[in-house]
Every structure is written in structure tokens, then in C-alpha cells.
Amino acid sequence: MCSDIAGKPEEATTPDFTTLEFTPQVPIPDYLTGEIQSKLAYVDQQILAAQVKEDQITLKVASPGDLTAERRAEVIEKVQRVVLSMAKGAFKPKVQVLEDHLARPVPYHSDPMTELLASGQISQEANGLFVLGPLITRLVAYFEAQFLALADSFQAAPYRFPTLIPAGYLERVNYFRAFPHSLTFATHLREDLEVIDNFAQHAACEHSELQTPPNSFAPIQALLSPAVCYHLYFSLADRPLPGGRVVATAVGNCFRYEAINLTSLERLWNFTMREVIFVGEKDFVLENRELARQRMSQVFERIGLAYRVESANDPFFIGEFRKQAAFQSAFQLKFEIRARLPFKDATLAVGSYNYHQDFFGRSLNITLPDGAPAHTGCVAFGLERIAFAFLAQYGLDPASWPAEVRQLAA
Ligand code: ATP
Ligand code: ZN
Ligand code: MG
């Protein structure tokens, strides 16, 4: 409701959207502006863009005409609810920096998207869906070779996992509660002659949306997988861990619906992740996570990547955010490799070093020889992201690339 808002909202109207500006109900600390801004993508379908500052929120809200007072109040009330849930009583996490190479000199300072699109090296199919041409494909192969060498150094066993994941799996590891906003559901037409015939004859797209009666679709049994390592944990569920420890590696398609945050190659709906996964005793997992970081540090030094490794949290949904993020931070469960994007003076997570304690061991009943639940950890790299960050630092001309990358990827 409007009366809940500190300060009177101001708006400027244009034919296609209305800009709403208002004061958050509680001041938003610096370290939460990004987290809250990214969540506003999920607050209302009409929100086209959001900007969050300590004492001001600006929304671009789709409205063919003027936005009604009722809609305006409704949108603002929903945003204030998010602000309260995420910012009220929050305390600043202590950011731990394990490596800082952000100042490494790099030769390129433009947004590579412009050149990539102009040269036809990438093309966009839809929001968050990109075709990658030979330049990025070869770069991805180069980085994959580095990650495979890392996996080999641990004698990781290779796996291939399905792109779909059973709904019951995600339920069992609490994924629906933690990350409902970014799920992508898979379905199919019901096994019913009439439904299928009807679809075959009338299916058509309007505004990129398939016009199909919702009851044509079967109940959802599977989703598109949001991560790689869950598949391994489920394959180990409900039995003693073979040999007391497992190291595995796999690459897979991952899906996270990030709504209006799906911009450029930085944030995709469909991306590819390479993971090296450790399952065993606590010390085994933590020591290997640390070893992986040290080994990757050498790779990034050879390549001349400007980046930093710092503690982070997963993008939990609004209601779960405060508690879970604080927990992850307190126990140093997640560190991100954040590469510098010189063109926007920002950083982007190209990978993460994760420790889940015995969460999966307990939830999935994976047991160590002494009967205790296994601990797990994973090292995960976003392949499109690392290629993008490299291009943002070194440009599209292989002549400017470090020799090793040029030789192997150009
Ligand atoms: P971010 O903080 O950028 O939202 P995340 O913390 O959710 O990423 P992880 O769950 O740690 O990411 O996933 C491992 C890696 O997968 C990330 O470091 C990143 O490189 C990549 N990744 C995650 N989400 C996306 C996405 N939407 N598009 C492209 N790559 C992604
Ligand atoms: Zn993982
Ligand atoms: Mg993150």
C-alpha cells in the first residue's frame, strides 16, 4: 500500500512503461543492493528493469497506458516486502579474500558483446539463449582442457549426467525452497490422442509463446538440471560410499531462469558447467577444495586472468536468503572466482569452490565406512562465463592473447 512507503512515489509516464521511484522501507546496505536488485526481477511480470540504491529504488514497469494507482501500489508493496525480508536485521558478512589478482594488467577495455555480435561470432536465439561460433567454441575447448587437467590431477572418474533431473530429486535436497525462482520445468503432451492431434493441428507461436491449452501438458516429472553435482550425489544415495571416498568430474548443460537479469553472455538461461566433485570425509573434501584452488591459481596466472577469489553465498530466494546466506558465510562454504570485466568496472563469477558439509550425505543417506554421513564439495566452472571474461580482458583478436591460449585456441 502507498501509505507503507516512506516518501511519496514519483513517476514519469511514457507510452510503454512507467518509472516508479520510491524509498525502501529500511535502508539497503551496500553489500545487499545487488542481491536485492536481482530478486526484483521475480517480483512482478510487469517489471522491466530495477535499480536499487541505499535510499532509492527505481523500477521500470510495463504499462501500455498509465499504470493504475492500484497496480502501482501493489507493485511497490511487493518490492517493500522483499526489501524487508532481505535487508531488515541483516548484518554485513565478513568477506574473505583468498586471492587478489584484480590489478593484473589486461589489454582490452570494451564490451566484447558488441564485437561478438557484429562479427557473427555469437547470435542470440532468445533471452538467455546464444549460439556460440568458432572463436568462443575454441576458447571453451581450451578452458575445458585446463579443467580436465585439474580433474586428472585428482584422478577424477569421468561421468555423463542427464540434462533432465527428476522432480523428486530436487525436492529431496530442498532445492524448491531455496531456489524456486530460477527453476525450468520440463513437460510433454499428455498421452491422449485428442490432445496430441489438437496440438499438431493448432500449435502456433504468438509473441514467441506457444499457444497451447495448459491442460494439454502432463504433470511435471522432471526439470532441466540447475547444476551438475546433484546427479552424482543421487547415484551414491542410500548406500555406503564405495572405498570411503569418490572424486568425479562431469560437464553438463545447466538451466537457471534469471528473468530480466538474462543479459548478454554474462547470465544465460542455458549454460554449461564443468565440475570436479569430492565426496568423503570432511578433511578430504576441504583439503581437495583447497588444492583445486591452488592448482587453478597457477592456470589463471599463466593465462594472465585478472580476478579475485572471495567468499560468497548462493542466490537463495527471498524468504530463505538472510538465514542461508549468513550460514554459508559463517562457515566459509562458498568461494567465487570473480573475473574482472574492465568495460564495466565490475567482476563476474566464472567459477566457485563449494563445500556442502554433510548436507547431501545426510539428506541422501550416503555413508562413510564408520557409518557417519559423507561430506561433499565441488569446484564448478561456467564455461561460457570464463570465455566471456577472457574476451572482456583480452579482446577478440588472438594476436593480443597470451601465447598459450593463442596456440591452443586460436
Ligand atoms: P552468480 O553469483 O553469478 O549468480 P552462482 O553463484 O549462482 O552465480 P554457482 O552456483 O556457483 O553460481 O555456479 C557455478 C558457476 O556457473 C558460476 O561461477 C558461473 O560461472 C556459472 N553460472 C551460474 N549461473 C550462470 C548463468 N545464469 N549463466 C551463465 N553461467 C552461470
Ligand atoms: Zn556442484
Ligand atoms: Mg554467486
Short mmCIF file of C-alpha atoms and ligand atoms in Angstrom, two decimals:
data_model
loop_
_atom_site.label_atom_id
_atom_site.label_comp_id
_atom_site.label_asym_id
_atom_site.label_seq_id
_atom_site.Cartn_x
_atom_site.Cartn_y
_atom_site.Cartn_z
CA MET A 1 0.00 0.00 0.00
CA CYS A 2 1.12 3.53 -0.77
CA SER A 3 0.88 4.55 2.88
CA ASP A 4 3.58 2.00 3.69
CA ILE A 5 6.08 3.85 1.59
CA ALA A 6 8.47 6.27 3.17
CA GLY A 7 8.36 9.28 0.88
CA LYS A 8 5.91 9.94 -1.89
CA PRO A 9 6.50 7.93 -5.05
CA GLU A 10 7.37 9.96 -8.10
CA GLU A 11 6.69 8.76 -11.58
CA ALA A 12 7.23 9.85 -15.15
CA THR A 13 4.99 8.27 -17.72
CA THR A 14 5.74 7.29 -21.31
CA PRO A 15 3.51 5.31 -23.66
CA ASP A 16 5.20 1.91 -22.94
CA PHE A 17 6.27 2.00 -19.33
CA THR A 18 6.01 3.89 -16.10
CA THR A 19 9.00 4.73 -13.95
CA LEU A 20 8.40 4.33 -10.24
CA GLU A 21 10.80 5.84 -7.75
CA PHE A 22 10.42 5.30 -4.05
CA THR A 23 12.31 4.98 -0.79
CA PRO A 24 12.91 1.49 0.60
CA GLN A 25 11.20 0.85 3.93
CA VAL A 26 14.54 0.14 5.53
CA PRO A 27 17.84 1.48 4.17
CA ILE A 28 19.56 -1.09 1.97
CA PRO A 29 23.19 -1.66 2.89
CA ASP A 30 25.71 -1.54 0.09
CA TYR A 31 26.51 -5.24 0.20
CA LEU A 32 22.83 -6.12 -0.42
CA THR A 33 21.93 -3.76 -3.27
CA GLY A 34 22.99 -6.26 -5.96
CA GLU A 35 21.27 -9.22 -4.28
CA ILE A 36 18.01 -7.31 -3.84
CA GLN A 37 18.12 -5.81 -7.32
CA SER A 38 18.48 -9.26 -8.89
CA LYS A 39 15.49 -10.54 -6.88
CA LEU A 40 13.23 -7.72 -8.10
CA ALA A 41 13.23 -9.49 -11.48
CA TYR A 42 10.86 -12.04 -9.91
CA VAL A 43 8.51 -9.71 -8.08
CA ASP A 44 6.10 -8.82 -10.85
CA GLN A 45 5.83 -9.78 -14.50
CA GLN A 46 5.45 -6.12 -15.47
CA ILE A 47 8.82 -5.08 -14.01
CA LEU A 48 11.14 -4.45 -16.97
CA ALA A 49 14.14 -3.12 -15.07
CA ALA A 50 15.08 -2.35 -11.50
CA GLN A 51 17.77 -0.28 -9.86
CA VAL A 52 18.43 -0.47 -6.16
CA LYS A 53 20.39 2.09 -4.15
CA GLU A 54 20.65 2.52 -0.41
CA ASP A 55 17.80 5.01 -0.20
CA GLN A 56 16.09 4.75 -3.55
CA ILE A 57 14.51 2.08 -5.71
CA THR A 58 13.73 2.79 -9.34
CA LEU A 59 11.51 0.47 -11.35
CA LYS A 60 10.59 0.48 -14.99
CA VAL A 61 7.13 -1.07 -15.11
CA ALA A 62 5.47 -2.09 -18.38
CA SER A 63 2.21 -0.25 -18.94
CA PRO A 64 0.69 0.45 -22.34
CA GLY A 65 -1.08 3.48 -20.84
CA ASP A 66 -0.80 4.96 -17.41
CA LEU A 67 -0.28 2.45 -14.60
CA THR A 68 -3.37 2.42 -12.36
CA ALA A 69 -2.92 3.62 -8.80
CA GLU A 70 -3.91 0.17 -7.61
CA ARG A 71 -1.26 -1.64 -9.70
CA ARG A 72 1.33 0.92 -8.68
CA ALA A 73 0.60 0.36 -5.00
CA GLU A 74 0.60 -3.39 -5.48
CA VAL A 75 4.00 -3.46 -7.20
CA ILE A 76 5.55 -1.17 -4.61
CA GLU A 77 4.09 -3.20 -1.75
CA LYS A 78 5.60 -6.41 -3.17
CA VAL A 79 9.00 -4.76 -3.58
CA GLN A 80 8.88 -3.45 0.00
CA ARG A 81 8.15 -6.96 1.21
CA VAL A 82 11.33 -8.17 -0.49
CA VAL A 83 13.32 -5.30 0.99
CA LEU A 84 12.06 -6.05 4.50
CA SER A 85 12.68 -9.75 4.19
CA MET A 86 16.21 -9.37 2.86
CA ALA A 87 17.53 -6.18 4.46
CA LYS A 88 15.84 -5.80 7.85
CA GLY A 89 18.18 -7.02 10.56
CA ALA A 90 20.76 -8.20 8.05
CA PHE A 91 24.36 -7.94 9.07
CA LYS A 92 27.34 -7.50 6.82
CA PRO A 93 29.08 -10.76 6.04
CA LYS A 94 32.82 -10.76 6.53
CA VAL A 95 34.21 -11.10 3.02
CA GLN A 96 37.25 -13.30 3.00
CA VAL A 97 39.62 -12.77 0.09
CA LEU A 98 41.81 -15.78 -0.71
CA GLU A 99 43.49 -14.37 -3.81
CA ASP A 100 43.52 -10.90 -5.31
CA HIS A 101 44.85 -10.52 -8.83
CA LEU A 102 42.32 -7.95 -9.96
CA ALA A 103 45.06 -5.46 -10.79
CA ARG A 104 46.74 -7.72 -13.34
CA PRO A 105 47.15 -5.58 -16.45
CA VAL A 106 44.93 -6.60 -19.35
CA PRO A 107 44.89 -5.06 -22.83
CA TYR A 108 41.16 -4.80 -23.65
CA HIS A 109 38.58 -2.48 -22.16
CA SER A 110 35.48 -2.68 -24.34
CA ASP A 111 32.32 -4.74 -24.04
CA PRO A 112 33.08 -7.83 -26.16
CA MET A 113 29.35 -8.32 -26.87
CA THR A 114 29.39 -5.52 -29.43
CA GLU A 115 32.19 -7.08 -31.48
CA LEU A 116 30.96 -10.62 -30.96
CA LEU A 117 27.52 -9.78 -32.32
CA ALA A 118 28.80 -7.59 -35.15
CA SER A 119 31.24 -10.25 -36.35
CA GLY A 120 28.66 -13.04 -36.18
CA GLN A 121 30.73 -14.93 -33.56
CA ILE A 122 27.60 -15.16 -31.44
CA SER A 123 23.94 -14.83 -32.22
CA GLN A 124 21.02 -14.60 -29.87
CA GLU A 125 18.10 -17.02 -30.24
CA ALA A 126 16.09 -15.61 -27.35
CA ASN A 127 16.71 -14.07 -23.92
CA GLY A 128 19.49 -16.05 -22.32
CA LEU A 129 19.97 -18.36 -25.32
CA PHE A 130 23.00 -17.85 -27.53
CA VAL A 131 24.66 -19.66 -30.41
CA LEU A 132 28.43 -19.59 -29.95
CA GLY A 133 30.63 -19.52 -33.04
CA PRO A 134 34.12 -20.94 -33.59
CA LEU A 135 36.01 -18.29 -31.61
CA ILE A 136 34.22 -18.93 -28.31
CA THR A 137 33.85 -22.63 -29.00
CA ARG A 138 37.64 -22.99 -29.34
CA LEU A 139 38.20 -20.87 -26.24
CA VAL A 140 35.77 -23.06 -24.31
CA ALA A 141 37.69 -26.13 -25.53
CA TYR A 142 40.90 -24.53 -24.29
CA PHE A 143 39.45 -23.89 -20.83
CA GLU A 144 37.89 -27.35 -20.78
CA ALA A 145 41.38 -28.80 -21.37
CA GLN A 146 42.61 -26.89 -18.28
CA PHE A 147 39.69 -28.11 -16.17
CA LEU A 148 40.18 -31.68 -17.39
CA ALA A 149 43.86 -31.46 -16.42
CA LEU A 150 42.71 -30.32 -12.96
CA ALA A 151 40.29 -33.26 -12.78
CA ASP A 152 43.09 -35.62 -13.88
CA SER A 153 45.37 -34.32 -11.15
CA PHE A 154 42.82 -35.76 -8.69
CA GLN A 155 42.28 -38.88 -10.80
CA ALA A 156 38.66 -37.90 -11.02
CA ALA A 157 36.40 -40.51 -12.62
CA PRO A 158 34.53 -39.20 -15.66
CA TYR A 159 30.72 -39.16 -15.67
CA ARG A 160 27.94 -38.09 -18.01
CA PHE A 161 24.66 -36.98 -16.47
CA PRO A 162 21.23 -36.36 -17.99
CA THR A 163 20.15 -32.82 -18.76
CA LEU A 164 16.82 -33.53 -17.07
CA ILE A 165 16.59 -34.17 -13.34
CA PRO A 166 13.66 -35.89 -11.62
CA ALA A 167 11.44 -33.51 -9.64
CA GLY A 168 11.70 -35.82 -6.62
CA TYR A 169 15.48 -35.39 -6.59
CA LEU A 170 15.32 -31.62 -6.30
CA GLU A 171 12.62 -31.92 -3.66
CA ARG A 172 14.78 -34.23 -1.57
CA VAL A 173 17.66 -31.73 -1.43
CA ASN A 174 15.40 -28.79 -0.59
CA TYR A 175 16.04 -27.07 -3.92
CA PHE A 176 12.41 -25.94 -4.33
CA ARG A 177 12.55 -23.98 -1.11
CA ALA A 178 15.99 -22.45 -1.73
CA PHE A 179 15.87 -21.55 -5.45
CA PRO A 180 12.25 -21.73 -6.72
CA HIS A 181 12.63 -18.60 -8.85
CA SER A 182 15.17 -19.99 -11.29
CA LEU A 183 13.66 -23.43 -11.96
CA THR A 184 12.90 -24.57 -15.50
CA PHE A 185 10.26 -27.27 -15.82
CA ALA A 186 10.10 -29.98 -18.46
CA THR A 187 6.83 -31.46 -19.61
CA HIS A 188 5.29 -33.17 -22.64
CA LEU A 189 1.86 -33.54 -24.14
CA ARG A 190 -0.43 -35.91 -22.29
CA GLU A 191 -0.63 -39.34 -23.84
CA ASP A 192 -4.06 -38.64 -25.30
CA LEU A 193 -4.90 -38.86 -28.98
CA GLU A 194 -7.18 -35.84 -28.93
CA VAL A 195 -4.68 -33.65 -27.11
CA ILE A 196 -1.86 -34.61 -29.46
CA ASP A 197 -3.98 -34.26 -32.61
CA ASN A 198 -5.24 -30.91 -31.43
CA PHE A 199 -1.71 -29.71 -30.76
CA ALA A 200 -0.45 -30.95 -34.14
CA GLN A 201 -3.16 -29.02 -35.93
CA HIS A 202 -3.32 -25.82 -33.92
CA ALA A 203 0.04 -25.25 -32.28
CA ALA A 204 1.27 -21.77 -33.11
CA CYS A 205 3.53 -19.20 -31.54
CA GLU A 206 2.32 -15.75 -30.68
CA HIS A 207 4.80 -13.22 -29.29
CA SER A 208 7.29 -16.13 -29.03
CA GLU A 209 4.86 -18.03 -26.80
CA LEU A 210 3.33 -21.34 -27.73
CA GLN A 211 -0.46 -21.05 -27.63
CA THR A 212 -1.44 -24.35 -26.06
CA PRO A 213 -4.17 -25.06 -23.50
CA PRO A 214 -2.32 -25.74 -20.23
CA ASN A 215 -4.28 -28.96 -19.66
CA SER A 216 -2.61 -30.44 -22.77
CA PHE A 217 0.55 -30.88 -20.73
CA ALA A 218 1.34 -33.83 -18.50
CA PRO A 219 2.15 -33.25 -14.81
CA ILE A 220 5.79 -32.35 -14.29
CA GLN A 221 8.05 -35.27 -13.50
CA ALA A 222 11.36 -33.69 -14.42
CA LEU A 223 13.09 -30.33 -14.59
CA LEU A 224 16.06 -29.08 -16.55
CA SER A 225 19.02 -29.58 -14.28
CA PRO A 226 20.24 -26.44 -12.48
CA ALA A 227 23.63 -27.95 -11.56
CA VAL A 228 25.82 -30.93 -12.30
CA CYS A 229 26.92 -32.44 -8.99
CA TYR A 230 23.44 -33.36 -7.69
CA HIS A 231 23.33 -36.21 -10.18
CA LEU A 232 26.46 -37.73 -8.65
CA TYR A 233 25.12 -37.48 -5.09
CA PHE A 234 21.91 -39.23 -6.09
CA SER A 235 23.87 -42.01 -7.79
CA LEU A 236 25.60 -42.55 -4.43
CA ALA A 237 22.43 -42.28 -2.32
CA ASP A 238 21.23 -44.77 0.27
CA ARG A 239 24.39 -46.86 0.48
CA PRO A 240 27.91 -46.84 1.86
CA LEU A 241 30.33 -44.72 -0.16
CA PRO A 242 32.47 -47.10 -2.27
CA GLY A 243 36.02 -47.07 -0.84
CA GLY A 244 35.05 -44.27 1.55
CA ARG A 245 35.83 -41.54 -1.00
CA VAL A 246 34.87 -40.60 -4.54
CA VAL A 247 36.28 -37.98 -6.89
CA ALA A 248 34.35 -37.45 -10.11
CA THR A 249 34.13 -34.95 -12.94
CA ALA A 250 31.44 -34.11 -15.47
CA VAL A 251 30.36 -31.35 -17.78
CA GLY A 252 26.70 -30.62 -18.35
CA ASN A 253 24.04 -28.25 -19.52
CA CYS A 254 22.57 -26.25 -16.66
CA PHE A 255 19.46 -24.10 -16.60
CA ARG A 256 18.63 -21.14 -14.42
CA TYR A 257 15.82 -18.83 -15.38
CA GLU A 258 17.13 -15.43 -14.41
CA ALA A 259 14.29 -13.36 -15.91
CA ILE A 260 15.21 -9.77 -16.81
CA ASN A 261 18.71 -10.45 -15.47
CA LEU A 262 19.36 -12.60 -18.54
CA THR A 263 21.58 -10.12 -20.31
CA SER A 264 24.47 -10.88 -22.65
CA LEU A 265 26.73 -13.92 -22.21
CA GLU A 266 27.13 -12.96 -18.57
CA ARG A 267 23.88 -14.54 -17.49
CA LEU A 268 22.32 -17.28 -19.56
CA TRP A 269 19.20 -19.38 -19.19
CA ASN A 270 21.06 -22.38 -20.61
CA PHE A 271 24.77 -22.60 -19.83
CA THR A 272 27.44 -25.24 -19.39
CA MET A 273 29.20 -26.15 -16.19
CA ARG A 274 32.28 -28.32 -15.64
CA GLU A 275 32.55 -29.69 -12.14
CA VAL A 276 35.11 -31.65 -10.16
CA ILE A 277 33.30 -33.26 -7.23
CA PHE A 278 34.69 -34.62 -3.97
CA VAL A 279 32.82 -36.98 -1.63
CA GLY A 280 34.34 -38.39 1.56
CA GLU A 281 35.43 -37.28 4.99
CA LYS A 282 35.38 -33.60 5.93
CA ASP A 283 39.16 -33.14 5.74
CA PHE A 284 39.41 -34.97 2.44
CA VAL A 285 36.84 -32.65 0.86
CA LEU A 286 38.24 -29.45 2.34
CA GLU A 287 41.85 -30.29 1.52
CA ASN A 288 40.98 -31.13 -2.08
CA ARG A 289 38.88 -28.00 -2.49
CA GLU A 290 41.91 -26.00 -1.35
CA LEU A 291 44.29 -27.97 -3.60
CA ALA A 292 41.99 -27.32 -6.56
CA ARG A 293 42.10 -23.60 -5.82
CA GLN A 294 45.89 -23.60 -5.69
CA ARG A 295 46.18 -25.54 -8.94
CA MET A 296 43.72 -23.27 -10.72
CA SER A 297 45.61 -20.26 -9.42
CA GLN A 298 48.62 -21.43 -11.46
CA VAL A 299 46.47 -21.84 -14.58
CA PHE A 300 44.98 -18.36 -14.19
CA GLU A 301 48.46 -16.92 -13.67
CA ARG A 302 49.70 -18.50 -16.93
CA ILE A 303 46.68 -17.10 -18.77
CA GLY A 304 47.06 -13.69 -17.15
CA LEU A 305 43.47 -13.55 -15.93
CA ALA A 306 42.61 -10.60 -13.70
CA TYR A 307 40.42 -12.00 -10.91
CA ARG A 308 39.94 -12.45 -7.24
CA VAL A 309 38.74 -15.36 -5.11
CA GLU A 310 36.41 -14.30 -2.32
CA SER A 311 33.77 -15.76 -0.04
CA ALA A 312 30.24 -15.65 -1.41
CA ASN A 313 26.78 -17.07 -0.98
CA ASP A 314 24.32 -18.81 -3.27
CA PRO A 315 21.48 -16.75 -4.74
CA PHE A 316 18.80 -18.05 -2.31
CA PHE A 317 15.26 -16.86 -2.82
CA ILE A 318 13.88 -14.03 -0.75
CA GLY A 319 12.46 -15.86 2.28
CA GLU A 320 15.45 -18.16 2.63
CA PHE A 321 18.09 -15.59 1.81
CA ARG A 322 19.04 -13.98 5.11
CA LYS A 323 19.43 -17.15 7.13
CA GLN A 324 21.06 -19.30 4.47
CA ALA A 325 23.46 -16.65 3.20
CA ALA A 326 24.61 -15.91 6.75
CA PHE A 327 25.13 -19.62 7.36
CA GLN A 328 27.19 -20.07 4.18
CA SER A 329 29.25 -17.05 5.03
CA ALA A 330 29.87 -18.04 8.66
CA PHE A 331 31.11 -21.49 7.67
CA GLN A 332 33.01 -20.35 4.55
CA LEU A 333 31.11 -22.77 2.38
CA LYS A 334 31.46 -20.93 -0.92
CA PHE A 335 34.25 -19.01 -2.61
CA GLU A 336 33.83 -17.46 -6.04
CA ILE A 337 36.43 -16.85 -8.72
CA ARG A 338 35.39 -13.37 -9.78
CA ALA A 339 36.99 -12.19 -13.03
CA ARG A 340 37.32 -8.52 -13.79
CA LEU A 341 35.14 -7.04 -16.52
CA PRO A 342 37.16 -3.93 -17.38
CA PHE A 343 34.44 -2.42 -19.59
CA LYS A 344 32.04 -2.00 -16.69
CA ASP A 345 34.44 -1.89 -13.77
CA ALA A 346 32.78 -4.92 -12.22
CA THR A 347 33.52 -8.59 -11.60
CA LEU A 348 31.74 -11.73 -12.74
CA ALA A 349 31.78 -15.19 -11.10
CA VAL A 350 33.42 -17.58 -13.55
CA GLY A 351 33.61 -20.43 -11.07
CA SER A 352 33.16 -21.43 -7.46
CA TYR A 353 34.77 -23.61 -4.80
CA ASN A 354 31.98 -25.13 -2.73
CA TYR A 355 31.73 -27.18 0.45
CA HIS A 356 28.32 -28.54 1.47
CA GLN A 357 29.37 -30.06 4.80
CA ASP A 358 27.39 -33.29 5.26
CA PHE A 359 24.18 -31.81 3.82
CA PHE A 360 23.97 -34.22 0.87
CA GLY A 361 25.40 -37.09 2.91
CA ARG A 362 22.61 -36.64 5.46
CA SER A 363 19.80 -35.82 3.03
CA LEU A 364 20.64 -38.71 0.71
CA ASN A 365 21.99 -41.18 3.23
CA ILE A 366 25.48 -41.51 1.74
CA THR A 367 27.54 -43.14 4.46
CA LEU A 368 31.24 -43.32 5.27
CA PRO A 369 32.79 -46.62 6.47
CA ASP A 370 32.22 -45.57 10.12
CA GLY A 371 28.53 -45.00 9.40
CA ALA A 372 28.72 -41.20 9.53
CA PRO A 373 27.23 -39.18 6.65
CA ALA A 374 29.68 -38.27 3.88
CA HIS A 375 30.80 -34.71 3.26
CA THR A 376 30.76 -33.24 -0.25
CA GLY A 377 32.29 -30.37 -2.15
CA CYS A 378 32.59 -29.29 -5.74
CA VAL A 379 34.61 -27.00 -7.91
CA ALA A 380 32.38 -25.59 -10.66
CA PHE A 381 33.30 -23.52 -13.71
CA GLY A 382 30.90 -21.72 -16.03
CA LEU A 383 32.31 -22.35 -19.50
CA GLU A 384 30.55 -19.52 -21.33
CA ARG A 385 31.36 -17.16 -18.49
CA ILE A 386 35.08 -17.87 -18.42
CA ALA A 387 35.33 -17.47 -22.20
CA PHE A 388 33.36 -14.22 -21.95
CA ALA A 389 35.51 -12.85 -19.12
CA PHE A 390 38.68 -13.77 -21.03
CA LEU A 391 37.42 -11.92 -24.12
CA ALA A 392 36.44 -8.95 -21.96
CA GLN A 393 40.06 -8.75 -20.77
CA TYR A 394 41.96 -9.77 -23.92
CA GLY A 395 39.65 -8.87 -26.82
CA LEU A 396 38.69 -10.86 -29.89
CA ASP A 397 41.99 -10.62 -31.73
CA PRO A 398 44.11 -13.69 -30.89
CA ALA A 399 47.23 -11.60 -31.62
CA SER A 400 46.61 -9.89 -28.26
CA TRP A 401 46.10 -13.13 -26.35
CA PRO A 402 48.69 -14.79 -24.08
CA ALA A 403 50.82 -17.17 -26.21
CA GLU A 404 49.50 -20.38 -24.67
CA VAL A 405 45.87 -19.50 -25.32
CA ARG A 406 46.68 -18.27 -28.82
CA GLN A 407 48.46 -21.50 -29.72
CA LEU A 408 45.81 -23.81 -28.36
CA ALA A 409 42.60 -21.88 -29.02
CA ALA A 410 43.10 -19.56 -31.97
P1 ATP B 1 26.07 -15.85 -9.81
O1 ATP B 1 26.60 -15.42 -8.48
O2 ATP B 1 26.73 -15.17 -10.93
O3 ATP B 1 24.58 -15.82 -9.90
P2 ATP B 1 26.12 -18.54 -8.84
O4 ATP B 1 26.70 -18.14 -7.54
O5 ATP B 1 24.69 -18.83 -8.88
O6 ATP B 1 26.47 -17.42 -9.94
P3 ATP B 1 27.26 -21.23 -8.95
O7 ATP B 1 26.02 -21.89 -8.45
O8 ATP B 1 28.44 -21.18 -8.06
O9 ATP B 1 26.92 -19.76 -9.50
O10 ATP B 1 27.63 -21.92 -10.35
C1 ATP B 1 28.95 -22.15 -10.79
C2 ATP B 1 29.30 -21.31 -11.98
O11 ATP B 1 28.33 -21.47 -13.03
C3 ATP B 1 29.31 -19.82 -11.73
O12 ATP B 1 30.50 -19.41 -11.13
C4 ATP B 1 29.18 -19.28 -13.14
O13 ATP B 1 30.42 -19.29 -13.80
C5 ATP B 1 28.26 -20.28 -13.80
N1 ATP B 1 26.88 -19.77 -13.83
C6 ATP B 1 25.97 -19.74 -12.85
N2 ATP B 1 24.81 -19.20 -13.26
C7 ATP B 1 25.00 -18.86 -14.57
C8 ATP B 1 24.18 -18.27 -15.58
N3 ATP B 1 22.92 -17.91 -15.34
N4 ATP B 1 24.73 -18.09 -16.81
C9 ATP B 1 25.98 -18.45 -17.08
N5 ATP B 1 26.80 -19.02 -16.18
C10 ATP B 1 26.32 -19.23 -14.94
ZN ZN B 2 28.37 -28.61 -7.64
MG MG B 3 27.13 -16.17 -6.87
#
